[in-house]
Short mmCIF file of C-alpha atoms in Angstrom, two decimals:
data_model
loop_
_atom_site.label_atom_id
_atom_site.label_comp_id
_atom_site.label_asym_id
_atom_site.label_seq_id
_atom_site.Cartn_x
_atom_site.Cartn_y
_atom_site.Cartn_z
CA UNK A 1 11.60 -28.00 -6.35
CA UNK A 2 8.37 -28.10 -4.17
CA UNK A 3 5.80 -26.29 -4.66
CA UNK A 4 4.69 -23.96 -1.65
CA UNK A 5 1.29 -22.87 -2.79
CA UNK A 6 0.19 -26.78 -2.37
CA UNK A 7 1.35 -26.72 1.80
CA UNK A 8 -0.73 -25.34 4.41
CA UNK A 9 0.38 -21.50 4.34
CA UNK A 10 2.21 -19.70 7.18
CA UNK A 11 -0.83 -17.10 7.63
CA UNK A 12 -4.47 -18.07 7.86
CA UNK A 13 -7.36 -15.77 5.46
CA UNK A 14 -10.23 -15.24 6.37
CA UNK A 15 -13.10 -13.11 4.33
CA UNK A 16 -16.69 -12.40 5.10
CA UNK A 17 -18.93 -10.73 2.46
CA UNK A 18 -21.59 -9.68 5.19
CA UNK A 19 -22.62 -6.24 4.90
CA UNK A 20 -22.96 -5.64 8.26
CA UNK A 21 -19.77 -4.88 10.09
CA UNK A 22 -20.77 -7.27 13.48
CA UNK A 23 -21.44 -10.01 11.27
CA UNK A 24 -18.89 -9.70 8.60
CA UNK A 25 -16.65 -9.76 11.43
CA UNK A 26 -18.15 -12.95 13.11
CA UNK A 27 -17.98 -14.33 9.98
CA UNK A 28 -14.66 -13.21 9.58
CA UNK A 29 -13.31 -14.15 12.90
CA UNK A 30 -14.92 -17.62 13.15
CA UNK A 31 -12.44 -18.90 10.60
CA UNK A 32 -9.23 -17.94 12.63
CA UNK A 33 -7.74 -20.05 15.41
CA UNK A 34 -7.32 -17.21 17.34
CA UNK A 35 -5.19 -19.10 19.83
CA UNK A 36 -2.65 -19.44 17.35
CA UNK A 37 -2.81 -16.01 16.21
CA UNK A 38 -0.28 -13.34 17.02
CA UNK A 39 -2.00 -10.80 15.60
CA UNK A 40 -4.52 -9.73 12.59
CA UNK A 41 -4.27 -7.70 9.28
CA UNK A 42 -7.87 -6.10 8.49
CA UNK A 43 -9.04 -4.54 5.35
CA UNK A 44 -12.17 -2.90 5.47
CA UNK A 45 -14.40 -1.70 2.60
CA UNK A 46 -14.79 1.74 2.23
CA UNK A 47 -18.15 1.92 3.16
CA UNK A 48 -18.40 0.19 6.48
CA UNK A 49 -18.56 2.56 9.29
CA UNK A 50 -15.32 2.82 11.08
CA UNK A 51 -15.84 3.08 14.91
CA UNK A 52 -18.96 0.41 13.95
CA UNK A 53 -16.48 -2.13 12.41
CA UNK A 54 -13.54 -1.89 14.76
CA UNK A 55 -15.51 -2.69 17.78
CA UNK A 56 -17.15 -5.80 16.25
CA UNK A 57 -13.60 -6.74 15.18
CA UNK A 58 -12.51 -6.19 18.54
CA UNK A 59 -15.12 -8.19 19.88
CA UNK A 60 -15.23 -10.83 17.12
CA UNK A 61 -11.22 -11.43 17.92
CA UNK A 62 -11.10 -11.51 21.62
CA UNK A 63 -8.51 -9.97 22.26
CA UNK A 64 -6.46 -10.76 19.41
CA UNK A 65 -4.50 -7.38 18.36
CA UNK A 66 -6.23 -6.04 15.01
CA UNK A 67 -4.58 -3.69 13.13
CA UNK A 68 -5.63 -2.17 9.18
CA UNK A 69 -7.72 0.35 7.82
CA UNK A 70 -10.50 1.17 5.16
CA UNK A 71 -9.19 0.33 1.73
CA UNK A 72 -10.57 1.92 -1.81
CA UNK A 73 -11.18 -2.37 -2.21
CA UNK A 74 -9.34 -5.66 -1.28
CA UNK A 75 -7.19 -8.13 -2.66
CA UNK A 76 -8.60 -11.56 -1.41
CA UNK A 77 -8.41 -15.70 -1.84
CA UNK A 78 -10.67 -14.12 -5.25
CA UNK A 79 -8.11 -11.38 -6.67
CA UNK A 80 -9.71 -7.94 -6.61
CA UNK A 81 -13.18 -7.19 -4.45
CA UNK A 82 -14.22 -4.40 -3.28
CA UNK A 83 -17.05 -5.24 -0.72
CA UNK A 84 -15.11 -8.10 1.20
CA UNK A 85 -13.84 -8.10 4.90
CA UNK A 86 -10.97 -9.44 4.85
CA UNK A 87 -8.64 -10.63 7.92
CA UNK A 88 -5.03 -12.07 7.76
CA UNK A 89 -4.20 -13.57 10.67
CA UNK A 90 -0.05 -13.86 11.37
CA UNK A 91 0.88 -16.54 13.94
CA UNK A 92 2.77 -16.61 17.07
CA UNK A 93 5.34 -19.04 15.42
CA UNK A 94 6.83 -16.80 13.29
CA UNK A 95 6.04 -13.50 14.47
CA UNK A 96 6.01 -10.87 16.69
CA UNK A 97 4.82 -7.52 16.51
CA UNK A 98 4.81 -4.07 18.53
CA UNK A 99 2.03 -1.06 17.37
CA UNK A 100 2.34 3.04 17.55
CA UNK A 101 -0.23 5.19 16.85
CA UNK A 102 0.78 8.18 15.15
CA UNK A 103 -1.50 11.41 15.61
CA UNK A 104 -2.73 14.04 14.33
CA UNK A 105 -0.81 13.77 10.96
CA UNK A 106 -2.14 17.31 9.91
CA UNK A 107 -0.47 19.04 11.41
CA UNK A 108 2.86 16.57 11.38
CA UNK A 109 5.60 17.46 13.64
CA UNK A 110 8.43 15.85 11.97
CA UNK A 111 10.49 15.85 15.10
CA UNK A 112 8.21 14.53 17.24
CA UNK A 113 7.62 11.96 15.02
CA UNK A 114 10.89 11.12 14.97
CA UNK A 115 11.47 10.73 18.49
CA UNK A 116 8.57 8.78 19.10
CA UNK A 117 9.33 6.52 16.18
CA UNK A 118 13.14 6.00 17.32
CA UNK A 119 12.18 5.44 21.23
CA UNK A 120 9.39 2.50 20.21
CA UNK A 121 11.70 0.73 18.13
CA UNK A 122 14.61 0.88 20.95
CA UNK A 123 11.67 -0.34 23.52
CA UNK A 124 10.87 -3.18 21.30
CA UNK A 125 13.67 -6.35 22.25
CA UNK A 126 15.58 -7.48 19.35
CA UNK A 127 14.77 -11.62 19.65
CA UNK A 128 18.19 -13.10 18.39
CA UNK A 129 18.49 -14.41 14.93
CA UNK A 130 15.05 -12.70 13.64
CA UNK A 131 14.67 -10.08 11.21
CA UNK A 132 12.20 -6.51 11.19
CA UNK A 133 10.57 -5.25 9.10
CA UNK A 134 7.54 -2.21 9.21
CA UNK A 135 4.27 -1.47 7.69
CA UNK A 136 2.69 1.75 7.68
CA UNK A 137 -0.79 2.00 6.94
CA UNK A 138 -1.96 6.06 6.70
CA UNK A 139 -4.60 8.26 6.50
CA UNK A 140 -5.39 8.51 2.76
CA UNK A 141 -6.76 11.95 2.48
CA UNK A 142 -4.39 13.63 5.32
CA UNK A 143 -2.09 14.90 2.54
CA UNK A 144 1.21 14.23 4.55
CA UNK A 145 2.57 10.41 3.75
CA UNK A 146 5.82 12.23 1.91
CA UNK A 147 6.50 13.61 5.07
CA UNK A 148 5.74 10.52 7.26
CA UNK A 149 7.80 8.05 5.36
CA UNK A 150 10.53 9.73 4.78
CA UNK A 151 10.84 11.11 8.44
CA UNK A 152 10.45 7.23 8.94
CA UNK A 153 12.64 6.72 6.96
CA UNK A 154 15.91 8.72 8.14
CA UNK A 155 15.27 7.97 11.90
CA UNK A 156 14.58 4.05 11.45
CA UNK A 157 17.24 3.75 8.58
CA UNK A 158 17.57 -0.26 9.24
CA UNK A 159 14.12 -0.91 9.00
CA UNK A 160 12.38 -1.43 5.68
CA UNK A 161 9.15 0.11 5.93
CA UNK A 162 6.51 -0.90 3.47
CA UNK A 163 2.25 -0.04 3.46
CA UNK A 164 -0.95 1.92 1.71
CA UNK A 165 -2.91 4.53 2.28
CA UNK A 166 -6.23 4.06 3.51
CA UNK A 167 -9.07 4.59 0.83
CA UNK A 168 -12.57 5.58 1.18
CA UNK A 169 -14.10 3.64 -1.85
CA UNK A 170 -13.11 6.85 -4.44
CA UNK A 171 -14.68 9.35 -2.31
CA UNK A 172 -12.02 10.98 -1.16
CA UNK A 173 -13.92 11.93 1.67
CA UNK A 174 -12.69 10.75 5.26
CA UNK A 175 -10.66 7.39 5.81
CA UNK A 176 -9.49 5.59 8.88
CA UNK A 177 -7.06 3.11 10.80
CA UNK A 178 -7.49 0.17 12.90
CA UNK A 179 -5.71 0.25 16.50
CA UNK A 180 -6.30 -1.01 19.64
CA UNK A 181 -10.01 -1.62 19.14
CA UNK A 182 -10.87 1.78 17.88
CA UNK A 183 -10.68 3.79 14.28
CA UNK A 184 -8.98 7.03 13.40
CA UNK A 185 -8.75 9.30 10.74
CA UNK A 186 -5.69 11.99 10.71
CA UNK A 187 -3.33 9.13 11.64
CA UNK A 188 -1.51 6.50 11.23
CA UNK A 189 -0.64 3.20 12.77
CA UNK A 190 3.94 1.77 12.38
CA UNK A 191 3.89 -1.75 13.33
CA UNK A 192 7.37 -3.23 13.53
CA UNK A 193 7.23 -6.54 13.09
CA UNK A 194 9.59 -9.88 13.80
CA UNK A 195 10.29 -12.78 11.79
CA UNK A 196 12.12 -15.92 11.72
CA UNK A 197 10.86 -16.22 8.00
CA UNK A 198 12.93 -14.58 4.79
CA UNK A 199 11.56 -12.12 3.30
CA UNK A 200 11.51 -9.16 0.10
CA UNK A 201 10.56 -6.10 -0.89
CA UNK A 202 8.44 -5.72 -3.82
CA UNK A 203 7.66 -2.82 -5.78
CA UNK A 204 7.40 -2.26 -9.36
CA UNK A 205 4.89 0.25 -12.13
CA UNK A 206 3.80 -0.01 -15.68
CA UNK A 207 5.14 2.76 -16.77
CA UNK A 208 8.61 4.39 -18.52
CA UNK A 209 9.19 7.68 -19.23
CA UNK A 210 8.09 9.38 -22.76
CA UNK A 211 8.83 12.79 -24.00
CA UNK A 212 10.77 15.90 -22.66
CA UNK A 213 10.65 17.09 -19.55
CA UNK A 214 8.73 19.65 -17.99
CA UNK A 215 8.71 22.02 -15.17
CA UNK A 216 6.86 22.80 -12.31
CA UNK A 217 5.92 26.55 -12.84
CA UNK A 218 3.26 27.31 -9.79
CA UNK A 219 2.11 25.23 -7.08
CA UNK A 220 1.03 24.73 -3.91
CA UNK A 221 2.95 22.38 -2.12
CA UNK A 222 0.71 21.54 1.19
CA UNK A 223 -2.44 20.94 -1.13
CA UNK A 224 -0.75 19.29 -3.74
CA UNK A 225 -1.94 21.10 -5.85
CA UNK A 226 -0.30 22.38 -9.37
CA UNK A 227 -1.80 25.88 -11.26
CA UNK A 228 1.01 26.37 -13.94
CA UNK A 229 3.23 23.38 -16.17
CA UNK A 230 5.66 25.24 -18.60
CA UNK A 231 4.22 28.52 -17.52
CA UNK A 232 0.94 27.50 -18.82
CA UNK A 233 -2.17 26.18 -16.88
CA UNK A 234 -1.61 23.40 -15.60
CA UNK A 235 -4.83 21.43 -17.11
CA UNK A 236 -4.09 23.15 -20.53
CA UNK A 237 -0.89 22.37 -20.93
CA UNK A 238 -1.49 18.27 -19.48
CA UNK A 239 -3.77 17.94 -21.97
CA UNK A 240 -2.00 19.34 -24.67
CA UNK A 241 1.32 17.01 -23.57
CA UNK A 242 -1.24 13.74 -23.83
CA UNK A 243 -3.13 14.63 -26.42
CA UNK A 244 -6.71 15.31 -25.56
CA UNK A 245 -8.91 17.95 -25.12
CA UNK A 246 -9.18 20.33 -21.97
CA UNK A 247 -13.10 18.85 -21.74
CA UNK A 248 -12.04 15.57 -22.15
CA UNK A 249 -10.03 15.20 -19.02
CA UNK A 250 -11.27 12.62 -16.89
CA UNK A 251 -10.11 9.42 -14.49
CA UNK A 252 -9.08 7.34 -17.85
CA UNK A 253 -6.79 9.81 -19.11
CA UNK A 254 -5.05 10.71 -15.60
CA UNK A 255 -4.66 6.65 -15.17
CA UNK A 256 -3.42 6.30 -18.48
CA UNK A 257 -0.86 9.37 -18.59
CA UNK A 258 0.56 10.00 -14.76
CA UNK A 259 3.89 12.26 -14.39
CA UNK A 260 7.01 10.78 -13.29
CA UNK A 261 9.49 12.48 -10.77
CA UNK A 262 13.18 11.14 -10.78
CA UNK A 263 14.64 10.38 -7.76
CA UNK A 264 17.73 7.99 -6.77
CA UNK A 265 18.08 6.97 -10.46
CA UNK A 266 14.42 5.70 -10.25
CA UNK A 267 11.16 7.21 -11.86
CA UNK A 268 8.28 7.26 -9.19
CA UNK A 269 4.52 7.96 -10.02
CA UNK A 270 3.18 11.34 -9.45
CA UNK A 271 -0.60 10.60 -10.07
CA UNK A 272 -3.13 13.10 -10.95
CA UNK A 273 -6.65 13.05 -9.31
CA UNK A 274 -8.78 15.47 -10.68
CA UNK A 275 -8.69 18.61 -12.57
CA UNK A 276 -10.94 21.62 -10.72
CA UNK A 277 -12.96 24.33 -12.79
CA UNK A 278 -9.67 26.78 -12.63
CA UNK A 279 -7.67 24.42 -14.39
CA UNK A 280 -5.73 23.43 -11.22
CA UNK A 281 -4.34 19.90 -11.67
CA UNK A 282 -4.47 18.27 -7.71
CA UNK A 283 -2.23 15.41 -7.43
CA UNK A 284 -1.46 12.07 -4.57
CA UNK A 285 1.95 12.32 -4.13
CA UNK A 286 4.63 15.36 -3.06
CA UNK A 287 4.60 18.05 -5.99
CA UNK A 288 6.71 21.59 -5.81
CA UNK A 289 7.60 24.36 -7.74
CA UNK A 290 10.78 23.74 -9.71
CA UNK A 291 10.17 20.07 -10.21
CA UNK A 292 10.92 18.22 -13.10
CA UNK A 293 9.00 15.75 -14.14
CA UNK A 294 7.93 13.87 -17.26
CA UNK A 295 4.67 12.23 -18.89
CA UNK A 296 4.65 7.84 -18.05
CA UNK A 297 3.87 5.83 -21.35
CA UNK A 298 1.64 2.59 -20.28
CA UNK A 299 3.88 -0.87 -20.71
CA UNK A 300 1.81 -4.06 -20.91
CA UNK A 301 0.14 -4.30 -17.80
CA UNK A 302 -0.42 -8.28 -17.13
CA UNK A 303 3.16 -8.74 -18.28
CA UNK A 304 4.42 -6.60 -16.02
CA UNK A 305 2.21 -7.90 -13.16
CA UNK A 306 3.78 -11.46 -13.91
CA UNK A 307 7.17 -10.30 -13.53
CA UNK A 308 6.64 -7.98 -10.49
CA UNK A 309 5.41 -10.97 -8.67
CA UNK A 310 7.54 -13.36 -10.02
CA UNK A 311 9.87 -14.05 -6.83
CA UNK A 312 12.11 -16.74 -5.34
CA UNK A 313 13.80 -17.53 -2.40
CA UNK A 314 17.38 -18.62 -1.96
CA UNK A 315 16.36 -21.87 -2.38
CA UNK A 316 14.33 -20.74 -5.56
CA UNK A 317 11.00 -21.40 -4.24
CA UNK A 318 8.02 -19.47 -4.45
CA UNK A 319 7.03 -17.29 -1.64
CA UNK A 320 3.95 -18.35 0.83
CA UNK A 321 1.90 -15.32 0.20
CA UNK A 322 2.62 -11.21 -0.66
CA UNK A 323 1.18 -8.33 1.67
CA UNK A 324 0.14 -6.23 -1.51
CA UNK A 325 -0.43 -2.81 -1.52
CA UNK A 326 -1.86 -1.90 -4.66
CA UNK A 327 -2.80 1.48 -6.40
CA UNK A 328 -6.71 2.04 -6.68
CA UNK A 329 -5.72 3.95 -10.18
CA UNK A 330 -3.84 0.77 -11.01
CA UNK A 331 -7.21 -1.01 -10.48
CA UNK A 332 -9.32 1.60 -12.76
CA UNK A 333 -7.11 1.43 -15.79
CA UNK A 334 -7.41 -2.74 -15.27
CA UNK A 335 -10.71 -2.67 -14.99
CA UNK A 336 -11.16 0.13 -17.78
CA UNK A 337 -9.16 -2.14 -20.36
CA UNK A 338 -11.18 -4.89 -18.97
CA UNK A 339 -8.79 -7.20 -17.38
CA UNK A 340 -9.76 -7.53 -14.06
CA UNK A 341 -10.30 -11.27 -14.29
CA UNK A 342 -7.00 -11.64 -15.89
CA UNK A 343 -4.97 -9.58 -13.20
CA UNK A 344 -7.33 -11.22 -10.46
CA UNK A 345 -6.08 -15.00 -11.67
CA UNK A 346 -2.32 -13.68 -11.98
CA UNK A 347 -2.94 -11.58 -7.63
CA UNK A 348 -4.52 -15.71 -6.75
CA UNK A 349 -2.10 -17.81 -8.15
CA UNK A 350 0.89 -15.76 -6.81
CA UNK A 351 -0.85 -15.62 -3.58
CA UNK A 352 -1.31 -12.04 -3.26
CA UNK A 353 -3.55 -10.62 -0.42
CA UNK A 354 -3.86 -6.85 0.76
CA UNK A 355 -6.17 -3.90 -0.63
CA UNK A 356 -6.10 -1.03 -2.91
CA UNK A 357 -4.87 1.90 -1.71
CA UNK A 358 -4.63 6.12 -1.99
CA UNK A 359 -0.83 6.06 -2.23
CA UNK A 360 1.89 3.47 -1.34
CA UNK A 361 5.07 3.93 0.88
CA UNK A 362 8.54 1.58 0.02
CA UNK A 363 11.39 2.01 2.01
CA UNK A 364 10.76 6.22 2.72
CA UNK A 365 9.27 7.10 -0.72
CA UNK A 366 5.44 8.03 -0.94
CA UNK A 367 3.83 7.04 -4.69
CA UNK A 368 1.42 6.28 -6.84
CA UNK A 369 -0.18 3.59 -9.64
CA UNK A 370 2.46 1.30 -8.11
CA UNK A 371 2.44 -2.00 -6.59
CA UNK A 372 4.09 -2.33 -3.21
CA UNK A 373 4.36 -5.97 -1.32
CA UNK A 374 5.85 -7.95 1.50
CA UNK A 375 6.98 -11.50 -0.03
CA UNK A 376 7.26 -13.90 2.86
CA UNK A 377 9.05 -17.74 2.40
CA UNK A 378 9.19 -20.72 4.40
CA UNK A 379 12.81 -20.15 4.42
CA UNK A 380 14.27 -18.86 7.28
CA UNK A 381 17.34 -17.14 5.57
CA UNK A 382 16.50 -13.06 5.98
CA UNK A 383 15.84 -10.43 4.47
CA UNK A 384 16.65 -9.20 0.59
CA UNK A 385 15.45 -6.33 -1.41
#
């Protein structure tokens, strides 16, 4: 069995660690053949100015379509960064690709979307013999990627749809998307891409669920936002369920102790962001009154890293690279327990290049603290998830 990681790989990287966004891009850019290129992946840190750094990409790539968003950090040739530009350039051997830009997300129109959505796709010609696939990179602080991927989902219901939300570095302030030379917040940007080469869906948590359920009592669905868990407050009774004090809530213990929501005999992260003065618990993913949920109990995080990743072809060879989309509160509990180099040398030697995100979309369901991917092979024999 060869080894693929020792061949030249199907995509080219590229990362600058220039502060400045023209000559991080530059930088960037000058290690791409761009004649080769069908189109580029950016992943922007959080604190480079958005219209400033899409220009100078645009300009850097001549041309070259450039497609991405502001991350909350990146996943590089280095495993986890979080003040690195970095580019993924896709080539016109094995690819093709065809962009929407999908606006204003708040407020969504769900059947607009729709019809947009199913009219590009029809636009876009099938090339015989390859396979689609779509990524979805979102406005992380627009509040509606339930609503988006699942509208997605039921209109393009033969195309896998995978992505992030756009971070801001943990501000939770204002993020943005890369299309057509420009960046925008409130959006998103569906590429639909074509492939000769096989491919799989990834995704895959730390976390089982522990303890009985519990219910929903008073929310607000558009803010995500929960006020009452068992007819209690909501931060009172949390921190009762994990074992802490009200006072003692903080980033470590939401990491640590997420709710889980069932849905199609899976458990899906429902993570928590912060806890306000009122004792209103405001949360990443879809929440509702009525909802059942239960507290997530931590599993061995490197192990489960190793096995998430650990994919093969038909041929039982190791995939090129991943497209990872990885939780930012994934990265805080890593880094809290101190094994960032560890997880870093596990993302690098399974070839693992994306950013951390806000939220992550697989195949019409919007989560959290999970890690979502694209594994691509050499092998031209489809797709399997």
């Amino acid at each position: 069995m060869r080894d693929h990681l020792s061949d030249p790989s199907i995509i080219q990287v590229a990362v600058s660690r220039a502060t400045a966004p023209q000559a991080a891009a530059d930088d960037a850019a000058s290690k791409i053949n761009l004649p080769e290129t069908r189109f580029v992946l950016a992943f922007v840190p959080g604190e480079m100015p958005g219209d400033e750094v899409a220009a100078a990409l645009d300009t850097a790539l001549d041309g070259v379509p450039v497609f991405g968003c502001s991350t909350a950090g990146q996943i590089t040739d280095k495993g986890y960064e979080t003040e690195a530009l970095l580019l993924l350039a896709f080539p016109k051997k094995h690819f093709r690709c065809s962009s929407l830009m999908l606006a204003p997300l708040d407020p969504i129109s769900p059947t607009a979307l729709a019809t947009t959505a199913q009219r590009h796709e029809n636009e876009f010609q099938h090339t015989a013999g390859w396979n689609r696939l779509g990524l979805i990179f979102s406005d992380g602080v627009s509040q509606q990627e339930d609503v988006l991927v699942s509208t997605l989902e039921a209109v393009l219901s033969d195309l896998p749809i995978f992505g992030g939300s756009a971070g801001d570095s943990l501000r939770f302030e204002k993020t943005f998307v890369l299309h057509k030379g420009a960046s925008h917040s409130n959006s998103a940007v569906l590429l639909i891409l074509e492939t000769d080469l096989e491919f799989q869906g990834v995704g895959f948590d730390h976390f089982l669920p522990s303890g009985a359920p519990l219910v929903i009592t008073g929310a607000d669905p558009e803010a995500r936002k929960v006020y009452e868990i068992n007819g209690a407050p909501a931060a009172e009774e949390y921190a009762r369920l994990v074992g802490c004090k009200l006072g003692d809530l903080s980033p470590k213990v939401f990491a640590e102790n997420p709710m889980l929501v069932q849905y199609r005999d899976r458990h899906y992260v429902r993570a928590i962001s912060d806890a306000d003065d009122a004792g209103a618990l405001s949360f990443m993913a879809a929440i509702d009154d009525g909802l059942i949920m239960t507290l997530g109990k931590g599993q061995e995080i490197l192990q489960t890293l190793e096995t998430g990743l650990r994919r093969r072809d038909r041929r039982g060879e190791r995939p090129d690279f991943i497209l990872g989309f990885d939780c930012v509160l994934r990265k805080l509990e890593i880094e809290q327990k101190q094994l960032a180099r560890a997880v870093s040398n596990i993302l690098c030697s399974s070839r693992v290049f994306g950013y951390n995100t806000y939220g992550e979309q697989y195949c019409g369901v919007h989560m959290n603290q999970t890690f979502v991917g694209v594994a691509f092979f050499k092998s031209d024999q489809g797709y399997i998830i």
